[in-house]
Tab-separated table of C-alpha atoms in Angstrom:
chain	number	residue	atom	x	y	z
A	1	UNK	CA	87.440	-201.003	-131.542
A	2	UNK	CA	86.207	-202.678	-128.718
A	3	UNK	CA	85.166	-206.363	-128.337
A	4	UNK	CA	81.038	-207.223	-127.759
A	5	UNK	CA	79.843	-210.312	-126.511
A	6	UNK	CA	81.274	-213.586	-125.231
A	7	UNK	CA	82.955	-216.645	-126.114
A	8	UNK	CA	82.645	-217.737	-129.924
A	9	UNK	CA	80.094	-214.721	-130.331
A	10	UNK	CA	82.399	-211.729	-129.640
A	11	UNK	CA	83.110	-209.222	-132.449
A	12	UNK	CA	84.352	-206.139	-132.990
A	13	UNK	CA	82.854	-203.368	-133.131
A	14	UNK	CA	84.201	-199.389	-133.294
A	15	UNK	CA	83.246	-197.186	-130.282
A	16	UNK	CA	81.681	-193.723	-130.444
A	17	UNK	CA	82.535	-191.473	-127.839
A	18	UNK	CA	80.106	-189.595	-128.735
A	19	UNK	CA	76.781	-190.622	-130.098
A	20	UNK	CA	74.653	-187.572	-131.180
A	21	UNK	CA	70.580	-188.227	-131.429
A	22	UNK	CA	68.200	-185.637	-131.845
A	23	UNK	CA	65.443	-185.927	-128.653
A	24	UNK	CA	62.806	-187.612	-130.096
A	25	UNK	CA	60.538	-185.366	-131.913
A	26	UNK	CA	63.039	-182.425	-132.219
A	27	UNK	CA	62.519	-182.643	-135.873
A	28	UNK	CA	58.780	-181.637	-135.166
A	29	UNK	CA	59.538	-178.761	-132.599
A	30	UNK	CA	62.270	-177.261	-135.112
A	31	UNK	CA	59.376	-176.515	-137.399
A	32	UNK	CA	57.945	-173.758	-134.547
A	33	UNK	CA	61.770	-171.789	-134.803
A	34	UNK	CA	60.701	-170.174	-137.814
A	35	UNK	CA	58.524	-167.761	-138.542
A	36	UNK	CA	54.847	-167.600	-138.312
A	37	UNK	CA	54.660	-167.697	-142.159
A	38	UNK	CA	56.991	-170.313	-142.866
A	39	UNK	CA	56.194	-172.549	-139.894
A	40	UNK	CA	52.175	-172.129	-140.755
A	41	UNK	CA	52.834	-173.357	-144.969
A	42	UNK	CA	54.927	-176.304	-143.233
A	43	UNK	CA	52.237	-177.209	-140.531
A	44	UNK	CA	49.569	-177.090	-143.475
A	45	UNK	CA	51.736	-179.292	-145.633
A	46	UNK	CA	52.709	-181.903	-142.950
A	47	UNK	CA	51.451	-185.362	-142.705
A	48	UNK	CA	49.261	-186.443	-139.614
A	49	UNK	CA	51.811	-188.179	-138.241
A	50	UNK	CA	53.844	-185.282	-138.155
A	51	UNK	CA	51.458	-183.534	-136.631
A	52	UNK	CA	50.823	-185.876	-134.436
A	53	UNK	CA	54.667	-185.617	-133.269
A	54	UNK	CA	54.329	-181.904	-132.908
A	55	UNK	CA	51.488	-181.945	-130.577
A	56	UNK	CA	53.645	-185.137	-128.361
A	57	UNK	CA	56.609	-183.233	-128.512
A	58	UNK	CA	55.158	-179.687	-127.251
A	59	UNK	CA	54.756	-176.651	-129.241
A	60	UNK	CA	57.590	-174.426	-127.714
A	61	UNK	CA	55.318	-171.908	-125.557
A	62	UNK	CA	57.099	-168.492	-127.223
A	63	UNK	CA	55.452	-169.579	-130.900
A	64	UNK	CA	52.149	-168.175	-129.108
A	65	UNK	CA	53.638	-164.908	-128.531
A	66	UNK	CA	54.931	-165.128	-132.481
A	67	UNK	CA	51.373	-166.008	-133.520
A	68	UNK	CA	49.241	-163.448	-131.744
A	69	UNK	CA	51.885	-160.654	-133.374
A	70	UNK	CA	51.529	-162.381	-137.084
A	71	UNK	CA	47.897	-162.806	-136.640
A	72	UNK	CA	47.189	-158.892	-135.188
A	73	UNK	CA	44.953	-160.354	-132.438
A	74	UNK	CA	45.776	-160.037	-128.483
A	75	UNK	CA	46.902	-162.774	-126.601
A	76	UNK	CA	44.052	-162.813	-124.565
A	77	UNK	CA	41.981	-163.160	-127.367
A	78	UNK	CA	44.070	-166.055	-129.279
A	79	UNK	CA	43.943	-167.983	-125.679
A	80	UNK	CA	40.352	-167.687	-125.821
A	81	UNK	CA	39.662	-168.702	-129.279
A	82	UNK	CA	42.123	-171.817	-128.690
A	83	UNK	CA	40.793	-172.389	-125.199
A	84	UNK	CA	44.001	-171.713	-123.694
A	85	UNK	CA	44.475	-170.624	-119.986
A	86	UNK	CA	46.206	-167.081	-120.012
A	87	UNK	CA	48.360	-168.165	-116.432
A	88	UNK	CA	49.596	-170.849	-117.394
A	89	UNK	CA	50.674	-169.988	-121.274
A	90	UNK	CA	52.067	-166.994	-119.791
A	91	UNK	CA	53.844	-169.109	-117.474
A	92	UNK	CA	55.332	-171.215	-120.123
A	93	UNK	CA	56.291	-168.407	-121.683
A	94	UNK	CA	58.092	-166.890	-119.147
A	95	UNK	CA	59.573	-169.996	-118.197
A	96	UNK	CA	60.907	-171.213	-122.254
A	97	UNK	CA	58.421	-174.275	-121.775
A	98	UNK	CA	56.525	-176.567	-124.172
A	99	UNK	CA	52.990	-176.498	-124.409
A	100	UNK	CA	50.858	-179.710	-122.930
A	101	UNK	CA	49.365	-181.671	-125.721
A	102	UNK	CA	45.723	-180.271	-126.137
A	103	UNK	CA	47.672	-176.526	-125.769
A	104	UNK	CA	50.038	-177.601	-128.644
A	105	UNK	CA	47.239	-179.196	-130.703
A	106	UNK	CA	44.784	-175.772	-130.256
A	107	UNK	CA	48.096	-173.876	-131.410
A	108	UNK	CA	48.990	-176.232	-133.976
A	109	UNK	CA	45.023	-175.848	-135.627
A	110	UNK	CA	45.568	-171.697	-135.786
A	111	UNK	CA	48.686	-172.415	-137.476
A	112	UNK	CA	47.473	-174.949	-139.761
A	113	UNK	CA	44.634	-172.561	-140.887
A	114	UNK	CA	47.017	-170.072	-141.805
A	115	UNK	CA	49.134	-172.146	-143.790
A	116	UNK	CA	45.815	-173.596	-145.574
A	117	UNK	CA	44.515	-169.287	-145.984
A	118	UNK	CA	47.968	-169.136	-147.682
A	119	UNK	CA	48.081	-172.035	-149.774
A	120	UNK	CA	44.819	-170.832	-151.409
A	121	UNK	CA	45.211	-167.508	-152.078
A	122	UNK	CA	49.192	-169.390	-153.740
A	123	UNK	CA	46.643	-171.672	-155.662
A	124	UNK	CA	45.116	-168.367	-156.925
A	125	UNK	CA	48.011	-167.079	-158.045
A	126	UNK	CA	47.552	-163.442	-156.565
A	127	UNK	CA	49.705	-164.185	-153.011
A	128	UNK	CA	51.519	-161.400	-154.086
A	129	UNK	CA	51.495	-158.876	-150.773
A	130	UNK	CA	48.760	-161.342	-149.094
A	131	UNK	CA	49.490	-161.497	-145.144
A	132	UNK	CA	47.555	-164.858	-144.223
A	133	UNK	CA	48.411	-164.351	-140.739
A	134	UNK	CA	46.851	-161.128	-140.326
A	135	UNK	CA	44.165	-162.532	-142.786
A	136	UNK	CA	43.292	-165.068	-140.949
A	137	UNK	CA	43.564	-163.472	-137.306
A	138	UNK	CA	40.550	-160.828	-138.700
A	139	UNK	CA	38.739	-163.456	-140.295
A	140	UNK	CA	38.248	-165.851	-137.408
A	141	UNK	CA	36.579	-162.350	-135.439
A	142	UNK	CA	33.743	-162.090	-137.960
A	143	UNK	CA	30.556	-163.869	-138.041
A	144	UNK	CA	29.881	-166.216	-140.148
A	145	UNK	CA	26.842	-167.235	-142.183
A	146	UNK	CA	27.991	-171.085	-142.369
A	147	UNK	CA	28.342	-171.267	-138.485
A	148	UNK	CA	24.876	-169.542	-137.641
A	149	UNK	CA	26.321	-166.106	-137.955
A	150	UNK	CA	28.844	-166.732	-135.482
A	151	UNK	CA	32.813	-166.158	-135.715
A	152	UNK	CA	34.930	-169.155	-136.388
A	153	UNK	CA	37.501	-168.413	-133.581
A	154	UNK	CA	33.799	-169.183	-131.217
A	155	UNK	CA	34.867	-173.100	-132.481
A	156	UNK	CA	38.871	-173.297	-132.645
A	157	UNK	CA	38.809	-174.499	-129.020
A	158	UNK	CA	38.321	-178.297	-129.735
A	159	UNK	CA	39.074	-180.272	-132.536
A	160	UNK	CA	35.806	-181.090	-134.000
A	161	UNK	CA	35.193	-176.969	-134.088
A	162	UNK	CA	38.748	-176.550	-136.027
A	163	UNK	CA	37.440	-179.185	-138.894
A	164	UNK	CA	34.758	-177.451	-138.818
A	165	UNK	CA	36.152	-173.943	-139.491
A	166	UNK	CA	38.873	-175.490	-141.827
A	167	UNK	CA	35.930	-176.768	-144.221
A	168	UNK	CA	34.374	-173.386	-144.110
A	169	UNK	CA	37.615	-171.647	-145.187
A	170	UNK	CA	37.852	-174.286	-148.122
A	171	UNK	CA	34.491	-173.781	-149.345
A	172	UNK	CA	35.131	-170.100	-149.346
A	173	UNK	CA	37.722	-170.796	-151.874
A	174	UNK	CA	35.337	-173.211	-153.848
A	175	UNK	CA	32.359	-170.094	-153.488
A	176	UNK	CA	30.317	-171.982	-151.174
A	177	UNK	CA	30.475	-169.227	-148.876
A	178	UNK	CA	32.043	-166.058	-149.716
């Protein structure tokens, strides 16, 4: 024990040699250290605030790599449909960095589609065999009649584009537009 404070106002008060504290949003990063499937179903099923903390925290760069693999689509074209710059992701790759914030939140979109792809075909009860990775990597690459005919990876680059794409994936599963 060692004594705190002065005078009448000192008490007691056991030391730790060693105080142990995750950094803060390590709880948000740990998510990205599984798998593309698992990490996508837990992205999907996280609150905005802990989304929020994922995109603060950084999106370890190497979960890119991960995704283009699940998802069957280059790297060059996953940085393009999350209006990411090829140097410098490759960069943080190389180098076992985080992604910036708008990097982490493009990433974090793909990865939250998937997880959504997966819990509706779960919903359905037929997720037997389904790959919503590799589902959703040949989806967003096909036009689509809800966005004009174009692909939805043409609007994962920004936010508003990602909403967008998310509620055209939902309907799908409603029939608006399968």
């Amino acid at each position: 024990d060692k004594p705190v404070g002065t005078g009448p106002y000192t008490v007691s008060r056991p030391v730790r040699k060693h105080k142990v504290r995750e950094p803060h949003g390590a709880a948000a990063t740990r998510v990205f250290v599984t798998k593309v499937p698992a990490t996508a179903r837990a992205v999907f099923r996280s609150t905005p605030l802990e989304r929020i903390r994922m995109v603060r925290t950084g999106v370890p760069a190497r979960f890119v790599v991960e995704l283009s693999n699940a998802m069957a689509m280059s790297r060059e074209r996953l940085y393009a449909a999350a209006g990411l710059a090829r140097a410098t992701i490759d960069r943080k790759v190389t180098n076992d960095d985080v992604l910036a914030s708008g990097e982490s939140e493009a990433v974090i979109g793909l990865t939250r589609l998937i997880g959504q792809a997966a819990a509706m075909v779960e919903e359905s009860g037929t997720a037997r065999d389904f790959d919503a990775a590799r589902w959703v990597g040949a989806w967003l690459q096909r036009p689509h009649a809800a966005l004009d005919g174009k692909p939805p990876a043409e609007f994962m680059d920004t936010a508003e584009g990602r909403a967008l794409v998310a509620n055209v994936l939902a309907q799908q599963q409603a029939g608006g537009y399968a």
